[in-house]
mmCIF file of C-alpha atoms in Angstrom:
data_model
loop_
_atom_site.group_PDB
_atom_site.id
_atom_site.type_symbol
_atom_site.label_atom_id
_atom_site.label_comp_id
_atom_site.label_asym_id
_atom_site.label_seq_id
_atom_site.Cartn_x
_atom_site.Cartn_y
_atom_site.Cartn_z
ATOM 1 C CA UNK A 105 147.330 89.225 106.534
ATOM 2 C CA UNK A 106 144.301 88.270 104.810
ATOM 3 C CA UNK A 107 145.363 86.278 101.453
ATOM 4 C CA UNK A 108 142.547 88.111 98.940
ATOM 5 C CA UNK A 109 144.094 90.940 100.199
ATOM 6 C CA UNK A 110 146.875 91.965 97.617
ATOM 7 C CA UNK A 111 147.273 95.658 97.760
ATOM 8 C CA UNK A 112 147.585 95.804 101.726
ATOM 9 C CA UNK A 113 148.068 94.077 104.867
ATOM 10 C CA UNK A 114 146.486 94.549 108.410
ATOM 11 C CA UNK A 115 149.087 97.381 109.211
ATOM 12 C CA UNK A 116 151.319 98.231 106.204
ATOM 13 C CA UNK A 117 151.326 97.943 102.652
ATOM 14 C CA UNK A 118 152.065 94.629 100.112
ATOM 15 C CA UNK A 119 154.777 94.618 97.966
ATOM 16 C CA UNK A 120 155.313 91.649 96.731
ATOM 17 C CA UNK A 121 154.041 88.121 97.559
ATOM 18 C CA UNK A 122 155.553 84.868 96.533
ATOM 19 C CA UNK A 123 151.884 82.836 95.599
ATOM 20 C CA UNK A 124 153.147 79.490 94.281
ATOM 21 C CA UNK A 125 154.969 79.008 97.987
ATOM 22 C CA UNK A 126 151.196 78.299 99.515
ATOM 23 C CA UNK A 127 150.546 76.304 96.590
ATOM 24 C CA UNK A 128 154.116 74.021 96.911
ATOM 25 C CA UNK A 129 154.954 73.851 100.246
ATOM 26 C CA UNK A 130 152.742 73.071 103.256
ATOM 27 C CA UNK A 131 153.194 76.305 105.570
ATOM 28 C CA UNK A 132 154.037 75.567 109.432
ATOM 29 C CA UNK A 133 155.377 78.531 111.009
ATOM 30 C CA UNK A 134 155.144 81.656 110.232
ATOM 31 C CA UNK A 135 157.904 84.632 111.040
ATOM 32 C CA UNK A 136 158.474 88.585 110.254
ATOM 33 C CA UNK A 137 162.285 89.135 109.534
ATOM 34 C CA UNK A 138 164.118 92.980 108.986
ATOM 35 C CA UNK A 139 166.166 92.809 105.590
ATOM 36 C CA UNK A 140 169.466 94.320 105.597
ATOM 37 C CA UNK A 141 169.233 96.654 102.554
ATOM 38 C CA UNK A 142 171.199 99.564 99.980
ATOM 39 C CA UNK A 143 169.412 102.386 99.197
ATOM 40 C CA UNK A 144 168.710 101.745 95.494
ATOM 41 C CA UNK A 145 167.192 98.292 96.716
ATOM 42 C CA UNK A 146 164.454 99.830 98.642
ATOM 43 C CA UNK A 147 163.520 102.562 95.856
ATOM 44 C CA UNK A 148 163.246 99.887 93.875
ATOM 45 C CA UNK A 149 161.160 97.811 95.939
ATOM 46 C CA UNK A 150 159.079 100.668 96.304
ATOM 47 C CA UNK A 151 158.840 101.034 92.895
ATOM 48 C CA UNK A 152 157.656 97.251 92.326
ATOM 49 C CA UNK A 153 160.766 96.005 90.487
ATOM 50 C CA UNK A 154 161.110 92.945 92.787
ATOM 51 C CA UNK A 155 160.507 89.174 92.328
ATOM 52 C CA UNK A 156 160.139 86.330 95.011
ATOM 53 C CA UNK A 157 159.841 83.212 92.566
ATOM 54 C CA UNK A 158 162.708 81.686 92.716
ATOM 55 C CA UNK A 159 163.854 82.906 96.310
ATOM 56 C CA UNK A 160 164.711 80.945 99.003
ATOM 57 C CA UNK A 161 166.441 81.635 102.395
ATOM 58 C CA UNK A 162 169.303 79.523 103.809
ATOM 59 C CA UNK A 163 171.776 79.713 106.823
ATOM 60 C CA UNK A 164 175.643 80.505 106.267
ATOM 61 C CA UNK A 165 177.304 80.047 109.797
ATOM 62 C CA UNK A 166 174.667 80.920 112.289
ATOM 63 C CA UNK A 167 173.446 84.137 109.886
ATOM 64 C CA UNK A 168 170.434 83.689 107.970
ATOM 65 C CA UNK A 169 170.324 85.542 104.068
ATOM 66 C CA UNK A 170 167.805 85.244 101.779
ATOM 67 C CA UNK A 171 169.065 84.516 98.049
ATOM 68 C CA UNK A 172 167.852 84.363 94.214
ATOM 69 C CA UNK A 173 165.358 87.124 95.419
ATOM 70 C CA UNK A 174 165.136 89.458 92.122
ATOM 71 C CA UNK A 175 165.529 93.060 93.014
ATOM 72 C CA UNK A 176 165.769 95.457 89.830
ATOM 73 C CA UNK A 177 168.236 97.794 89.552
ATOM 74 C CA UNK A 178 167.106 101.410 90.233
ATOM 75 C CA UNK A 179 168.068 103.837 87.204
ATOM 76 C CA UNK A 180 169.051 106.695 89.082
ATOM 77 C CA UNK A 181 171.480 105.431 91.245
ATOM 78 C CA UNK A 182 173.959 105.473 88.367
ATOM 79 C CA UNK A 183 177.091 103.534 90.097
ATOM 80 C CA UNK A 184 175.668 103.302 93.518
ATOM 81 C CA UNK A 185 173.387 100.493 92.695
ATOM 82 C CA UNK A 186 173.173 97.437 94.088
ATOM 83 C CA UNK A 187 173.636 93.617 92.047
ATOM 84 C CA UNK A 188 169.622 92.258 91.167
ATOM 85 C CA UNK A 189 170.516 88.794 92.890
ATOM 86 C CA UNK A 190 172.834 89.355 95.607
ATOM 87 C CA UNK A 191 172.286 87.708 99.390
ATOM 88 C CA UNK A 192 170.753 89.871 101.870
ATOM 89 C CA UNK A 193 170.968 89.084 105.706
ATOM 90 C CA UNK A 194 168.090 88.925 107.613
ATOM 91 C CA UNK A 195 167.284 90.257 110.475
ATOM 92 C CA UNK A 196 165.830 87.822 113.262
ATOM 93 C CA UNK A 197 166.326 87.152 117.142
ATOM 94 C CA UNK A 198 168.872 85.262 118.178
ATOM 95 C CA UNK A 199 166.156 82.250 119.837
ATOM 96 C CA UNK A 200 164.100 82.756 116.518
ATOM 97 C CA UNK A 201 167.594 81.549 114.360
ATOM 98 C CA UNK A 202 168.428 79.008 116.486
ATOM 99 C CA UNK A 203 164.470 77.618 116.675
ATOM 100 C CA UNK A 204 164.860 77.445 112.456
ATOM 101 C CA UNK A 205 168.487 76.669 112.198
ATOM 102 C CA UNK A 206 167.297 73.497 114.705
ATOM 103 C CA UNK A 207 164.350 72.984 112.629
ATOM 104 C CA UNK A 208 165.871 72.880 109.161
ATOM 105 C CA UNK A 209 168.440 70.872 110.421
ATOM 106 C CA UNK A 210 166.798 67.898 111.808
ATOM 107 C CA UNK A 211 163.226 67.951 110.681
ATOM 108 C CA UNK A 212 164.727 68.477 106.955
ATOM 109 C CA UNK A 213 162.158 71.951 106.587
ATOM 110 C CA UNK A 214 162.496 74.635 104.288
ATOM 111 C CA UNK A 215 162.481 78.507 105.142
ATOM 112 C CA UNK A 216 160.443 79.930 101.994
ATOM 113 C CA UNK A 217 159.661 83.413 101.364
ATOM 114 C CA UNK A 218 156.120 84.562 101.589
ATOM 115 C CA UNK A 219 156.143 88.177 101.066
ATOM 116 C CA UNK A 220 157.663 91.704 101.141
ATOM 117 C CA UNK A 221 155.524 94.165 103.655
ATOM 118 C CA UNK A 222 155.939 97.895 104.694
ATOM 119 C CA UNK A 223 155.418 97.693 108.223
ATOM 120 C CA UNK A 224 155.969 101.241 110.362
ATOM 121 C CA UNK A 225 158.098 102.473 107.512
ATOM 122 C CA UNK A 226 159.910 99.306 107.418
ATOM 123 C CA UNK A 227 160.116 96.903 104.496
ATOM 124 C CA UNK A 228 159.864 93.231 106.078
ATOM 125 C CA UNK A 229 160.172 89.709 104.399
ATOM 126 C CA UNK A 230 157.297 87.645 105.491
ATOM 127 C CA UNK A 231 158.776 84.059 105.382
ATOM 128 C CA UNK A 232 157.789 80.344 106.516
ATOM 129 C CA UNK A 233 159.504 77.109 107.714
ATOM 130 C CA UNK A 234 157.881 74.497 104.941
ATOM 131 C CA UNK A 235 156.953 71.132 104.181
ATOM 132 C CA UNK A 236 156.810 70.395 101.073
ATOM 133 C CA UNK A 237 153.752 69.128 99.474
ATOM 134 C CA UNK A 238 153.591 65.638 97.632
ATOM 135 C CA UNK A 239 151.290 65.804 94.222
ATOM 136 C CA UNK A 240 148.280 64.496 95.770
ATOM 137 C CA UNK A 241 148.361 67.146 98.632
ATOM 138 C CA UNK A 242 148.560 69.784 95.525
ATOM 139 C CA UNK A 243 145.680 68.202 93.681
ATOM 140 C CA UNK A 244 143.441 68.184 96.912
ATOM 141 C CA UNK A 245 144.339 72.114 97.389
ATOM 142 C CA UNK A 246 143.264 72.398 93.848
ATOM 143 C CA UNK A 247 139.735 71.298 94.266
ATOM 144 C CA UNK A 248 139.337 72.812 97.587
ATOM 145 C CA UNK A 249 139.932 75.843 95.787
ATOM 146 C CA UNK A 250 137.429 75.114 92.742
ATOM 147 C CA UNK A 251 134.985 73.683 95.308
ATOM 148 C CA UNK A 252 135.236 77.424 96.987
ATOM 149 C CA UNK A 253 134.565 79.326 93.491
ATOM 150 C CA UNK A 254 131.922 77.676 93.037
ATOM 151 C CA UNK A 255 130.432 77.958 96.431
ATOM 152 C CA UNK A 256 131.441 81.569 96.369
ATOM 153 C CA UNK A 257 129.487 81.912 92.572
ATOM 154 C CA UNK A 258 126.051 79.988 93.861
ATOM 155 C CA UNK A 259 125.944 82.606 96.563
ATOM 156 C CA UNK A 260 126.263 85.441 94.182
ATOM 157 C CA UNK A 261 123.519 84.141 91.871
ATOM 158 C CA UNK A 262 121.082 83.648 95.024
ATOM 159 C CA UNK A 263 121.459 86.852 95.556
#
């Protein structure tokens, strides 16, 4: 997935991505997981009532669920819809769990949410075993990123 891409990805569609993540954490690893959903949640996702901001995934036993992720409640499901902020499961390999249960355990990493992707009619959670950043790293990102725009602007002017 190309990151100035934010209506698509290489093979599905973008629902939702969590930006501030690349910004506050340093990104490691990188893994697809299936979401174990209700009906109303994916209408809504489809419909773009979802937030990743304050999300963050965590394991309960050896099960992985993703909490604080912000799904709005869909309006025509009258009293078959689902709460905004409950936990949803996720849906990994059995080697891929233990790999991040391991890793969050003794290398004291965080499994951050990247993104919510259609993927062969699918709706996936893009999400990423982090380190996080201390302020320096953030303030180097931040003028790597202004040294880019203006790198980016010179070449539109020469042209």
């Amino acid at each position: 997935m190309k990151k100035t891409d934010k209506t698509a990805t290489k093979d599905g569609h973008l629902f939702v991505q969590n930006r501030r993540a690349t910004f506050e954490y340093e990104v490691l690893e990188r893994y697809e997981a299936g979401l174990a959903l209700m009906g109303s949640e994916v209408k809504s996702i489809r419909d773009g009532r979802v937030s990743l901001g304050e999300a963050y995934c965590q394991f309960q036993g050896d099960q992985l669920f993703l909490y604080q992720a912000h799904i709005g409640e869909y309006t025509q499901a009258h009293d078959r819809n689902h709460l905004p902020l409950r936990a949803r499961k996720l849906l990994l390999h059995r080697k891929e769990l233990e790999h991040l249960a391991e890793s969050v355990d003794t290398a004291g990493l965080t499994l951050i949410p990247l993104a919510l992707v259609a993927r062969n009619g699918r709706i996936k959670l893009e999400l990423a075993l982090c380190r996080g950043k201390k302020t320096y790293d953030k303030r180097a990102s931040i003028k790597e990123r202004e040294q880019k725009r203006e790198i980016d602007r010179a070449m539109r002017e020469r042209t």
